[in-house]
Coordinates of C-alpha atoms and ligand atoms in Angstrom, one line a residue:
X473 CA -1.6 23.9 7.5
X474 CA -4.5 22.6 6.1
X475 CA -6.7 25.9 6.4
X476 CA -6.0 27.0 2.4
X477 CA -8.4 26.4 0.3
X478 CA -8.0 24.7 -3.1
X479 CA -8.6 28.3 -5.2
X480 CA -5.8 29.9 -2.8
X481 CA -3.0 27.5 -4.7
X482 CA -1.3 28.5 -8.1
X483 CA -2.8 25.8 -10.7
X484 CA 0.8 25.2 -11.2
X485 CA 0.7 23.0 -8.1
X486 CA -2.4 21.3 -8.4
X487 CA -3.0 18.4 -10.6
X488 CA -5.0 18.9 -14.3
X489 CA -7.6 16.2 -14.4
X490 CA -9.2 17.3 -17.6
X491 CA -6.2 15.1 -19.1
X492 CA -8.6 12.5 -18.1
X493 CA -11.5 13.9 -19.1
X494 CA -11.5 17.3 -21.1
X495 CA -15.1 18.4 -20.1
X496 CA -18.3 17.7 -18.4
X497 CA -19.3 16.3 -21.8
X498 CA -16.8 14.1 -22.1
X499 CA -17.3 12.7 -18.6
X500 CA -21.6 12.2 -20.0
X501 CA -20.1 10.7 -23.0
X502 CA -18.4 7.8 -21.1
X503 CA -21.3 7.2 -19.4
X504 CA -23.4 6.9 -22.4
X505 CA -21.2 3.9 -23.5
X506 CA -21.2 2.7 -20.1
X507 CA -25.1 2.7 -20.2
X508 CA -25.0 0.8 -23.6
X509 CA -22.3 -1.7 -22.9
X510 CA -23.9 -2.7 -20.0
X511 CA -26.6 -4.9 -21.4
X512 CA -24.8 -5.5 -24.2
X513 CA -22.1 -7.6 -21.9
X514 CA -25.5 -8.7 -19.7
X515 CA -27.1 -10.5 -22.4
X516 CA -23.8 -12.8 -22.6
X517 CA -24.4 -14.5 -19.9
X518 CA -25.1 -18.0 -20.2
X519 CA -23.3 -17.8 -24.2
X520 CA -19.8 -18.1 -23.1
X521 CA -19.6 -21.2 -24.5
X522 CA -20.4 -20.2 -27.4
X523 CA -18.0 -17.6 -27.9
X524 CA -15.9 -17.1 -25.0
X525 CA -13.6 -13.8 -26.5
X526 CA -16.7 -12.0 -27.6
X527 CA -17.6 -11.5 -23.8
X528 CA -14.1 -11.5 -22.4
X529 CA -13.7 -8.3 -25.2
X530 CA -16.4 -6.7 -23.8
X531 CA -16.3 -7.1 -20.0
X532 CA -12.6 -5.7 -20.7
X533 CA -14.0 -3.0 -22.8
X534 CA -16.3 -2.2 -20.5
X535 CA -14.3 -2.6 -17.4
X536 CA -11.8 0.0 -18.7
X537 CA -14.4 2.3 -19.0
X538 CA -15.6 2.0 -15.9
X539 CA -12.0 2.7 -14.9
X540 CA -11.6 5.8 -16.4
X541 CA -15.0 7.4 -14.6
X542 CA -14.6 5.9 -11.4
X543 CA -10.5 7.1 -11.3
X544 CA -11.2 10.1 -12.7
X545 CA -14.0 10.4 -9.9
X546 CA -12.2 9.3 -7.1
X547 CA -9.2 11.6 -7.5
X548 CA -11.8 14.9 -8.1
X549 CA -13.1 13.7 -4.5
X550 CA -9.5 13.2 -3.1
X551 CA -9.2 16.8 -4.1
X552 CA -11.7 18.2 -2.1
X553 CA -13.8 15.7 0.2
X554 CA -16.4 18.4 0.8
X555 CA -17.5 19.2 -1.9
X556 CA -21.4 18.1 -3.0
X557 CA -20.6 18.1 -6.0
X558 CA -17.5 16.0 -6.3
X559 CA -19.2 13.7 -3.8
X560 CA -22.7 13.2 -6.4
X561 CA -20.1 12.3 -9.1
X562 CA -18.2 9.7 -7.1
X563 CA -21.4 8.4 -5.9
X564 CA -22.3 8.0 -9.8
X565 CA -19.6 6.4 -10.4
X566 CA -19.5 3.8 -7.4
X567 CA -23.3 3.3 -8.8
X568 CA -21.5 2.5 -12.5
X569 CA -18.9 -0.1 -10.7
X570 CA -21.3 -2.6 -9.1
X571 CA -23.5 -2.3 -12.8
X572 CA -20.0 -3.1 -14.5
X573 CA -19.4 -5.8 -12.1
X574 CA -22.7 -7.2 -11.5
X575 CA -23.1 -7.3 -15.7
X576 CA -20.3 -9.4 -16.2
X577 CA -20.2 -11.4 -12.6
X578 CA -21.2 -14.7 -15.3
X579 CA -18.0 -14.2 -16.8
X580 CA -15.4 -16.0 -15.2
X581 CA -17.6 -18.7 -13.7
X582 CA -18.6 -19.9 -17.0
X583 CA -15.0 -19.0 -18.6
X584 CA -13.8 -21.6 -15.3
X585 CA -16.7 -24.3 -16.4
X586 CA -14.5 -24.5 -20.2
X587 CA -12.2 -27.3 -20.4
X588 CA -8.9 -26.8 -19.3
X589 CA -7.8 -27.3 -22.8
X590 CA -9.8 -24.8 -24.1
X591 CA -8.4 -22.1 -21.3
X592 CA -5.1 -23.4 -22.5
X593 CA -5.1 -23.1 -26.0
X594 CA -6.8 -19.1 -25.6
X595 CA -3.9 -18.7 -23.5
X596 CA -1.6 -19.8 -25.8
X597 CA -3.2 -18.1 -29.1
X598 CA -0.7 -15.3 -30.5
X599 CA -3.3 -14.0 -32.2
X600 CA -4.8 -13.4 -28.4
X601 CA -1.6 -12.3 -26.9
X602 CA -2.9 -9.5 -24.9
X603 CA -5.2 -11.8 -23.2
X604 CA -2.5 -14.0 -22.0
X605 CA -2.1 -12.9 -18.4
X606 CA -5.8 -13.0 -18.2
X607 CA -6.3 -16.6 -19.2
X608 CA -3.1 -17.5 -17.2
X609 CA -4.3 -16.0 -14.1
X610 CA -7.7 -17.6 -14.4
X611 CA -6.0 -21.1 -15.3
X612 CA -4.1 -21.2 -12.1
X613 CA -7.5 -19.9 -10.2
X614 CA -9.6 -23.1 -11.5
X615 CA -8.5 -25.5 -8.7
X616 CA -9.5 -23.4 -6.1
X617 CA -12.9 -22.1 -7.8
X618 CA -16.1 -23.9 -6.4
X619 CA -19.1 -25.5 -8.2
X620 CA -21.7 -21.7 -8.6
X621 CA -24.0 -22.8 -5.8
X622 CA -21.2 -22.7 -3.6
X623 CA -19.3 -19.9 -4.6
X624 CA -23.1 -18.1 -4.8
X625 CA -23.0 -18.8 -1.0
X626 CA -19.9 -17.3 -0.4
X627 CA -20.2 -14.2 -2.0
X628 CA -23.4 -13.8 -0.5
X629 CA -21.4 -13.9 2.7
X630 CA -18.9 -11.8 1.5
X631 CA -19.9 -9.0 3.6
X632 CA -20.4 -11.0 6.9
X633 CA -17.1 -12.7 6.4
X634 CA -15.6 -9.0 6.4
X635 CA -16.9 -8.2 9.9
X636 CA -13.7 -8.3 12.0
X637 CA -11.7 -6.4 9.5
X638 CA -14.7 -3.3 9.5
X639 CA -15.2 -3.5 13.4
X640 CA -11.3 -3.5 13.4
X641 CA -11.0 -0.3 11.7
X642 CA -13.7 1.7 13.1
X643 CA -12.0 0.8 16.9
X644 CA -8.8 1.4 15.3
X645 CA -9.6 4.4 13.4
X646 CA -12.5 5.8 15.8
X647 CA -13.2 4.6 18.3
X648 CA -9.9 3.5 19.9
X649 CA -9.1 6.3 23.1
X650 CA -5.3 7.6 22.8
X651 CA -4.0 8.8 25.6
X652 CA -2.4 12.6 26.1
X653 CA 1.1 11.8 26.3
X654 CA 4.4 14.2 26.7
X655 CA 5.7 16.5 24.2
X656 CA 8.8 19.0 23.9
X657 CA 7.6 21.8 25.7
X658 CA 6.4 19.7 28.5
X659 CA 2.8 19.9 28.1
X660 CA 0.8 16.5 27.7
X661 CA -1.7 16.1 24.3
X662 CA -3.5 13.8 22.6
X663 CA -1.9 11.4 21.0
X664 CA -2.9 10.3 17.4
X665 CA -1.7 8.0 14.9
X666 CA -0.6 10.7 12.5
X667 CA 1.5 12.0 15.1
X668 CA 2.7 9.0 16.4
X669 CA 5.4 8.6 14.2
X670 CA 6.7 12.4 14.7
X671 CA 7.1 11.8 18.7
X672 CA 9.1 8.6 18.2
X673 CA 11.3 10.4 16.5
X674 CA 12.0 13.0 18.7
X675 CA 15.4 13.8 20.7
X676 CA 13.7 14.1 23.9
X677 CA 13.5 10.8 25.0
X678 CA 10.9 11.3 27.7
X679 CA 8.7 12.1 25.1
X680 CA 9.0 8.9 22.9
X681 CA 9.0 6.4 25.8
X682 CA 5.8 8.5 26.7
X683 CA 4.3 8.0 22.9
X684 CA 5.5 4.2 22.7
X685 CA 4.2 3.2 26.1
X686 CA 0.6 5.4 26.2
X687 CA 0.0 3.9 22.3
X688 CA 1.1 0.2 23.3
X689 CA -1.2 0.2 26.5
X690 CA -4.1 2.2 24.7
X691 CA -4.3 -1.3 22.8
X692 CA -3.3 -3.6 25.5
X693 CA -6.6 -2.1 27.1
X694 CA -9.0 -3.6 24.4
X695 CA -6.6 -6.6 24.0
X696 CA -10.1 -9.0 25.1
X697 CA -12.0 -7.2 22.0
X698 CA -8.5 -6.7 19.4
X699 CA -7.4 -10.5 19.9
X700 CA -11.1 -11.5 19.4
X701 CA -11.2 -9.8 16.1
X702 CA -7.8 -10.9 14.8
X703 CA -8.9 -14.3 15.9
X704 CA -11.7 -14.4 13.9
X705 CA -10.1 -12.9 11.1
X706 CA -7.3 -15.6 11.2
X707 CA -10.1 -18.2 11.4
X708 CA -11.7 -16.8 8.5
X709 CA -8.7 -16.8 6.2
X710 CA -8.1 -20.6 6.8
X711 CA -11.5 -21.2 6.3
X712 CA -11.8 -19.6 3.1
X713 CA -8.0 -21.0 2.1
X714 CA -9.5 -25.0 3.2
X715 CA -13.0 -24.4 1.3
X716 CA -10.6 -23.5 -2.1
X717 CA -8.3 -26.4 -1.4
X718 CA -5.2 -24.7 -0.6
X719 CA -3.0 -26.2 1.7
X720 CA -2.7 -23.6 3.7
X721 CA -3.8 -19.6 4.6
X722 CA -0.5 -18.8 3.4
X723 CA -0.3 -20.4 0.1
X724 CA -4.3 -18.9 -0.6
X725 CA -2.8 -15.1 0.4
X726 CA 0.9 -15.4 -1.7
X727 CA -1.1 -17.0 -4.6
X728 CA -3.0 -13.5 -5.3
X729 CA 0.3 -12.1 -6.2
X730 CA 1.9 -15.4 -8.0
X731 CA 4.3 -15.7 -5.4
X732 CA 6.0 -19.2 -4.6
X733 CA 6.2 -20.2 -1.1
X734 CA 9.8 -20.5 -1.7
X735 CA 10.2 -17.1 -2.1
X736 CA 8.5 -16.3 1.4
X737 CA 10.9 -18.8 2.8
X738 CA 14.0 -17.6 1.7
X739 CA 12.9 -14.1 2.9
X740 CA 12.8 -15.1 6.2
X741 CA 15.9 -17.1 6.0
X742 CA 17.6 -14.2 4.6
X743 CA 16.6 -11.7 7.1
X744 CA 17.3 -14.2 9.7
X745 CA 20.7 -14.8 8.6
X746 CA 21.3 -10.9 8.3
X747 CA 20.4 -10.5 12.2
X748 CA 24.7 -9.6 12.9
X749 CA 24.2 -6.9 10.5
X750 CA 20.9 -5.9 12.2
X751 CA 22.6 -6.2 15.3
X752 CA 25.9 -3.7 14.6
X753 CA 23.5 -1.1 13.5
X754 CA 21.5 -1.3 16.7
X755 CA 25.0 -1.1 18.5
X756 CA 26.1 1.7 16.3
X757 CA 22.6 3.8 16.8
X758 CA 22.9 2.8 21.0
X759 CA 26.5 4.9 20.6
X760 CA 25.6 7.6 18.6
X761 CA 23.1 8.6 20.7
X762 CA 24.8 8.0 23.9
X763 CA 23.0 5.7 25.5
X764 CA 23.4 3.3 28.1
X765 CA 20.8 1.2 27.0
X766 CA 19.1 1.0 23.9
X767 CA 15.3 0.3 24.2
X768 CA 12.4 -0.4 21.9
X769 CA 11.3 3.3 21.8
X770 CA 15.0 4.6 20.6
X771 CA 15.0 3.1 17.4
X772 CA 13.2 5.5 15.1
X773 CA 15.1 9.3 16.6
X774 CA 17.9 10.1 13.9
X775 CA 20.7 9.6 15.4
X776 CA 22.3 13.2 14.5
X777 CA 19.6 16.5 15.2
X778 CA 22.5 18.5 14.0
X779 CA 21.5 18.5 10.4
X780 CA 17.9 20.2 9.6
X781 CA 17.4 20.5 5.9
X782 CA 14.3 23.0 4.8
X783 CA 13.4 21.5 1.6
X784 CA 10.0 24.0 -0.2
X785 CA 8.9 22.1 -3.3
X786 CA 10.2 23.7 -5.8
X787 CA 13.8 23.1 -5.0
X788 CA 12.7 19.1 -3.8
X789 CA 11.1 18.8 -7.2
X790 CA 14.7 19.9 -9.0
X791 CA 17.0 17.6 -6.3
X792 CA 15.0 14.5 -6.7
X793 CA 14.8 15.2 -10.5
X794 CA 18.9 15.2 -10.4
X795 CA 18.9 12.5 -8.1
X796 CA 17.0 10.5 -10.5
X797 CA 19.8 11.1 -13.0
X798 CA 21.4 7.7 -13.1
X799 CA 17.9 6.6 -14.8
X800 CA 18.9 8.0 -17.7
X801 CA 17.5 11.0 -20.2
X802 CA 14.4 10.1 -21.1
X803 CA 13.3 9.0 -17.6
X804 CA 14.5 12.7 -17.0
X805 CA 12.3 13.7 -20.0
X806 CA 8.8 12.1 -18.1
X807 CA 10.0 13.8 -15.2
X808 CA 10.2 17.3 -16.5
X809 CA 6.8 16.8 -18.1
X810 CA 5.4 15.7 -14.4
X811 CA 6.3 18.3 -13.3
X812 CA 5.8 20.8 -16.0
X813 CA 2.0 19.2 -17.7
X814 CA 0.8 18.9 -14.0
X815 CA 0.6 15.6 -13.3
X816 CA 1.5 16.4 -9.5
X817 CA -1.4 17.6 -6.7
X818 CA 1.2 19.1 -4.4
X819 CA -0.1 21.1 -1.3
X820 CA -2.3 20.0 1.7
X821 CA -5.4 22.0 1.6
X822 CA -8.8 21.4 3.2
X823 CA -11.1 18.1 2.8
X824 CA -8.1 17.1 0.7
X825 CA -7.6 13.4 1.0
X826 CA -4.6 12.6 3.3
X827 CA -0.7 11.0 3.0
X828 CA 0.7 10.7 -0.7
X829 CA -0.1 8.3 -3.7
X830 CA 0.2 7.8 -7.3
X831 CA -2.7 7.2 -9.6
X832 CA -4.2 7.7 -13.0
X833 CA -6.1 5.4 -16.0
X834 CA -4.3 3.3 -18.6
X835 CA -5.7 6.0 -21.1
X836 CA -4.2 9.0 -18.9
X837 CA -1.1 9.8 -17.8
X838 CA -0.2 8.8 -14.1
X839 CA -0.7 11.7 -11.8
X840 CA 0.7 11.8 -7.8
X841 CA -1.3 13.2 -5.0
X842 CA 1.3 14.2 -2.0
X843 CA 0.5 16.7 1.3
X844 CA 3.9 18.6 0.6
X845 CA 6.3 19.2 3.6
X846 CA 9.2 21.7 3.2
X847 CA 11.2 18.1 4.7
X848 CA 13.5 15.6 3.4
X849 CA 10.7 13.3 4.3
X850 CA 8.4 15.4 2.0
X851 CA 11.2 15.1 -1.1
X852 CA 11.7 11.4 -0.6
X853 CA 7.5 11.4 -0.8
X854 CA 8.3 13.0 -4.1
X855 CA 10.8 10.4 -5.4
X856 CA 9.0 7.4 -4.4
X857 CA 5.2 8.4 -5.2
X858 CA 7.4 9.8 -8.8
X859 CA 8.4 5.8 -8.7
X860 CA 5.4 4.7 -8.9
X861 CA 4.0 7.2 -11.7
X862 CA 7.1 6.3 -14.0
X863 CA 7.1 2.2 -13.4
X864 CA 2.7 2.9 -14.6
X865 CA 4.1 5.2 -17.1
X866 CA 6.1 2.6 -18.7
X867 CA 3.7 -0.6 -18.1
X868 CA 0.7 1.5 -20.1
X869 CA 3.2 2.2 -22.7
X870 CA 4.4 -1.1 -23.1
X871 CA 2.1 -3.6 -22.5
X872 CA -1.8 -3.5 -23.8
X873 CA -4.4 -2.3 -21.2
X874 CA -5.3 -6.4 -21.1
X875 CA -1.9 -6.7 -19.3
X876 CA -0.8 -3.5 -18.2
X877 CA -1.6 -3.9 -14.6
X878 CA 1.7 -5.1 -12.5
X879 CA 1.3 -6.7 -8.9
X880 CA 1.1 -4.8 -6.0
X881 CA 4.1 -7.4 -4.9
X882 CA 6.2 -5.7 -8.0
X883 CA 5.3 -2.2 -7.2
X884 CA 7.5 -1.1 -4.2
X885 CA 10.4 -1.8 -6.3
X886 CA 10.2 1.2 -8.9
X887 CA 9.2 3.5 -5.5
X888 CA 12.0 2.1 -3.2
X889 CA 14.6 2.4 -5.7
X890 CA 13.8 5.7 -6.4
X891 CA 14.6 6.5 -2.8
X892 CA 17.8 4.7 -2.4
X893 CA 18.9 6.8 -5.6
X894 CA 17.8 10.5 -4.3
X895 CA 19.6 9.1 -1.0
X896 CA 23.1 8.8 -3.0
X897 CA 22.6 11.8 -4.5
X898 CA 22.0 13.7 -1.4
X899 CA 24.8 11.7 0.3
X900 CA 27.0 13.3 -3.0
X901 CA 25.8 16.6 -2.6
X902 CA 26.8 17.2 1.0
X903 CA 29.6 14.9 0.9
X904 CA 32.0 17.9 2.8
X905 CA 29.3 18.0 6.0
X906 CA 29.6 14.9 8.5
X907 CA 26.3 15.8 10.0
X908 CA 24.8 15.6 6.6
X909 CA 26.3 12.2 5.7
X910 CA 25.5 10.5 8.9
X911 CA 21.7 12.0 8.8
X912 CA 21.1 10.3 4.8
X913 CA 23.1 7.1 5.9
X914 CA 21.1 6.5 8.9
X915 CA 18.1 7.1 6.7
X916 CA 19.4 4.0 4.4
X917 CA 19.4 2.4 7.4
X918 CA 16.5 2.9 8.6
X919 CA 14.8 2.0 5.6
X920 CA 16.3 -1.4 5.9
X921 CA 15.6 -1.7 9.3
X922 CA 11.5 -1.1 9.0
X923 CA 11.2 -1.7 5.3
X924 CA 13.3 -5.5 5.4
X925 CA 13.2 -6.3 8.6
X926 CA 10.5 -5.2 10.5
X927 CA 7.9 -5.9 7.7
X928 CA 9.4 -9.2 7.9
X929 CA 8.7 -10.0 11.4
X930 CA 5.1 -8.7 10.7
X931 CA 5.0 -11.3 7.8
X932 CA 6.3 -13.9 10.3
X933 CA 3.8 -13.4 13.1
X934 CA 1.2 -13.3 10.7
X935 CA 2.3 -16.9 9.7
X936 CA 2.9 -18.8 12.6
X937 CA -0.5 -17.4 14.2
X938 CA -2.3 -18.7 10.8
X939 CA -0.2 -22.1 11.6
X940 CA -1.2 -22.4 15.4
X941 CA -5.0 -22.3 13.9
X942 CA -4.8 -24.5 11.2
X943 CA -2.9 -26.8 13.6
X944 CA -6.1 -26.8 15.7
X945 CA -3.7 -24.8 18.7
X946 CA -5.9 -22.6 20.9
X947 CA -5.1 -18.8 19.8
X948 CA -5.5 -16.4 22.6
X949 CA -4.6 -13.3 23.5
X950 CA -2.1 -14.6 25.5
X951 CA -0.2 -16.6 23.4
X952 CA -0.3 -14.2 20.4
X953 CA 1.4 -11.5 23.2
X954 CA 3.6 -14.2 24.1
X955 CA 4.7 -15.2 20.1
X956 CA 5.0 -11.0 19.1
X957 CA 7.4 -10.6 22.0
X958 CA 9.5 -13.6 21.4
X959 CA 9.8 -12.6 17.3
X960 CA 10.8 -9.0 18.9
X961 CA 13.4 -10.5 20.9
X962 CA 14.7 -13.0 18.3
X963 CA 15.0 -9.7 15.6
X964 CA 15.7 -7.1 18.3
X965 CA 17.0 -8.9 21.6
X966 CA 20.3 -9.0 21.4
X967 CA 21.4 -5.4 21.5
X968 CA 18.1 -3.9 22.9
X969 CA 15.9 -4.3 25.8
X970 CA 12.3 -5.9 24.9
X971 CA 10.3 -3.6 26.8
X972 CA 7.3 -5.4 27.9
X973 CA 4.7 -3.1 26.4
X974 CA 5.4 -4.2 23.0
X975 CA 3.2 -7.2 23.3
X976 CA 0.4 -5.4 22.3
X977 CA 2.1 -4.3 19.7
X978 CA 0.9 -6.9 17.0
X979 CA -2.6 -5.5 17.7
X980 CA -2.2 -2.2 15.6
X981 CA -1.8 -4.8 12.7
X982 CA -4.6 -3.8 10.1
X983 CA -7.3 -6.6 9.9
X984 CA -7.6 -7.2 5.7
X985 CA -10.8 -8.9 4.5
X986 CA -8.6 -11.2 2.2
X987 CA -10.7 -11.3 -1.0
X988 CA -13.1 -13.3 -3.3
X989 CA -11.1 -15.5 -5.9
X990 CA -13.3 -14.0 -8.5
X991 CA -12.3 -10.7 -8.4
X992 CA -9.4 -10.4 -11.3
X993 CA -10.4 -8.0 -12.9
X994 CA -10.7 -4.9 -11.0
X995 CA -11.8 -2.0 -12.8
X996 CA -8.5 -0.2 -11.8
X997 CA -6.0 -0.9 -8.8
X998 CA -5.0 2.0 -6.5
X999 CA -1.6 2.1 -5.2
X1000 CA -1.1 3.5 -1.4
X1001 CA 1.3 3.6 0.5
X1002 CA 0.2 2.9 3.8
X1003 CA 1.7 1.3 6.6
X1004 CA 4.0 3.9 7.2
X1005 CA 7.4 2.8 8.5
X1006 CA 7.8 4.7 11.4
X1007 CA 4.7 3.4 13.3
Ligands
ZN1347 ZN1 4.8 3.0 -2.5

């Protein structure tokens, strides 16, 4: 695993990024109109005024261009991470990304300085319909945009503001000792955080409690430097949320999505009021698996090891394909030619770029990157990443690049229904073998379970600490333990034992930077799927 070399695979499986760009040439070409739309969109600064869609036309012009190169560059890198040469190009195009941005950093400042009126009626042109999102995003932005001295000062300490979330991920990514902990054949090893998720679920239980308990602890040891840093970085995002006027951390963080806070509120309620469902499954898993009591460190095993399913690519790429049926023919159509025109990067080889995602430009087809296992985890990969690649497919049909781009907040849907679909399907193809039925239900489950709930309780911590600081309540270490145990024993406490450990738990939570208000118009977003359920 992860010894084969990227010449050692059939170009079948890897990806064809020359439906990007066809040739070197091609690749110089771009930059040439980069290099010459640069100071063209430069020298608008200061003329918005004048004639405000003659810039916004070229900083999107421009921006998509930059978003071809710098896709097209990143993915040849997540392809191979050693090579020089892939590694020059993406440092090119990094170079071409802070030109793009720094030439047309004027842009929505002076587009925010307009009237209102004037926003309004651009937004409202037909004539200008594909720039409606865009004048409707930067509408609802101008309340909480600063005079330019100010914002000037903030973005100049953009980078210092990001502190706790880069410290945070070097200790949790580096620097941050795991401990050797059990495995099957009763020999200790390291544990990481790739395989962290693999020794919760396995049917020895010693070796789970071993994982939950050595992880837990390896952050309750650095809880005086962890809580500092989430601290800080809860600090920050009230700060930055009271500087732009919202009223609170919360609204500044759902607003970069356009979500109402009545939709966070009801997703609390809801998951609050589904807590007897919650609760039967936890009673259901405790039976299944025989046990006395269930604890904190039981909840991600399958509850059957009876059913083993070896899955090789070829016959995952034709199960999820049926599965995918009930989307109708010419969703099967895209699918064949995914599979077929090489839009799909499937096997792990070396330096390539861990874990699974879908990419691609608005001018290319989407392509997937996955690290194929022979699994059922490795086929449900396929669906959801396939998710993702179809919902882009359709959006760059559809819309105009001006309004392509859907939220991350919309995304999971198209990958998460994919799933739930290839589950029924599987369910229906071994609907004669109990093992079989009880292995894809519990999967369902489980996907409610981490996916609904336990994101929700994430969500919910992350709230109430942002309210204990902007009601001027002392955060600590202490009481942030305190609050992550009692949400685990409000969500998990009446069929399961709350193990003590778990206070630290809430430290593994990534630190995010939040981000500047001016930053709309990313030269392309890259969807990831990261926090992976099981850890
Ligand atoms: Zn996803």
């Amino acid at each position: 695993m992860g010894q084969k070399l990227r010449k050692d695979i059939s170009p079948r499986w890897r990806w064809d990024l020359s439906h990007m760009f066809k040739n070197k040439q091609a690749l110089e070409d771009c930059a040439k109109q980069m290099d010459a739309g640069i100071p063209e969109l430069a020298a608008l600064a200061g003329k918005v005024h004048e004639d405000p869609m003659k810039a916004v036309r070229a900083s999107f012009a421009l921006s998509r261009l930059a978003g071809n190169y710098f896709v097209y560059s990143r993915m040849q890198q997540d392809q191979d991470g050693s090579n020089s040469a892939y590694k020059a190009q993406m440092a090119r195009a990094e170079a071409y990304a802070v030109k793009v941005r720094a030439a047309g950093a004027f842009l929505e400042p002076e587009l925010l300085m307009l009237p209102e009126s004037t926003l309004k009626r651009l937004m409202e042109d037909e004539e200008l319909s594909e720039y409606s999102v865009f004048f409707h995003k930067l509408l609802r932005q101008k309340p909480h945009i600063l005079p330019p001295e100010q914002e000037q000062i903030l973005a100049k300490g953009g980078e210092v503001f990001a502190t706790a979330s880069r410290t945070f991920n070097i200790l949790d990514n580096v620097d941050l000792p795991l401990p050797e902990t059990l495995m099957e054949d009763g020999s200790k090893q390291r544990l990481t955080h790739a395989d962290y998720g693999n020794r919760m679920r396995s049917h020895n239980r010693a070796v789970r409690r071993d994982a939950f308990t050595g992880m837990m602890n390896a952050y309750g040891d650095f809880k005086g430097t962890l809580s500092t840093l989430y601290i800080s970085s809860v600090k920050n995002d009230v700060l930055q949320a009271d500087l732009r006027h919202y009223a609170s951390a919360r609204e500044a963080s759902l607003s970069q999505n356009d979500i109402p806070l009545s939709v966070y509120d009801s997703l609390l309620k809801e998951a609050h009021k589904a807590f007897p469902i919650l609760d039967r499954y936890m009673r259901l898993r405790k039976k299944a698996l025989g046990l006395d009591e269930l604890h904190l460190y039981d909840l991600y095993v399958p509850i059957t090891d009876s059913f083993q399913l070896d899955l090789p690519y070829q016959k995952a790429a034709k199960m999820v394909k049926d599965g995918l049926k009930p989307l109708g023919s010419e969703y099967q159509g895209l699918l064949e030619r995914a599979f077929s025109e090489r839009w799909i990067d499937v096997y792990e080889t070396r330096g390539k770029r861990s874990g699974a995602y879908s990419w691609g430009t608005y001018d290319s087809h989407p392509y997937v990157l996955l690290n194929h296992t022979d699994s059922i985890n490795g086929a449900m990969t396929l669906a959801h990443e396939l998710g993702h690649a179809m919902h882009s497919y359709y959006s760059n049909q559809t819309q105009p690049y001006e309004k392509a781009q859907y939220s991350l907040f919309a995304a999971e849907v198209a990958s998460t229904c994919n799933e739930v679909l290839f589950n029924h399907a599987l369910q229906e193809e071994y609907r004669d073998n109990k093992q079989a039925q009880l292995f894809f239900l519990t999967d369902l489950a489980e996907g409610f379970r981490t996916t609904f709930f336990r994101q929700t309780m994430f969500a919910e911590f992350e709230h109430l600490a942002h309210q204990m600081a902007e009601k001027g309540e002392a955060l600590t270490d202490l009481n942030l333990s305190n609050l992550y145990e009692q949400l685990n024993r409000q969500y998990y406490g009446r069929e399961c034992v709350i193990d003590p450990e778990i206070r630290h738990e809430w430290m593994r939570i990534p630190i995010s930077t939040g981000r500047s208000m001016c930053t709309s118009m990313p030269p392309a977003i890259r969807r990831r799927c990261t926090w992976p359920a099981a850890s």
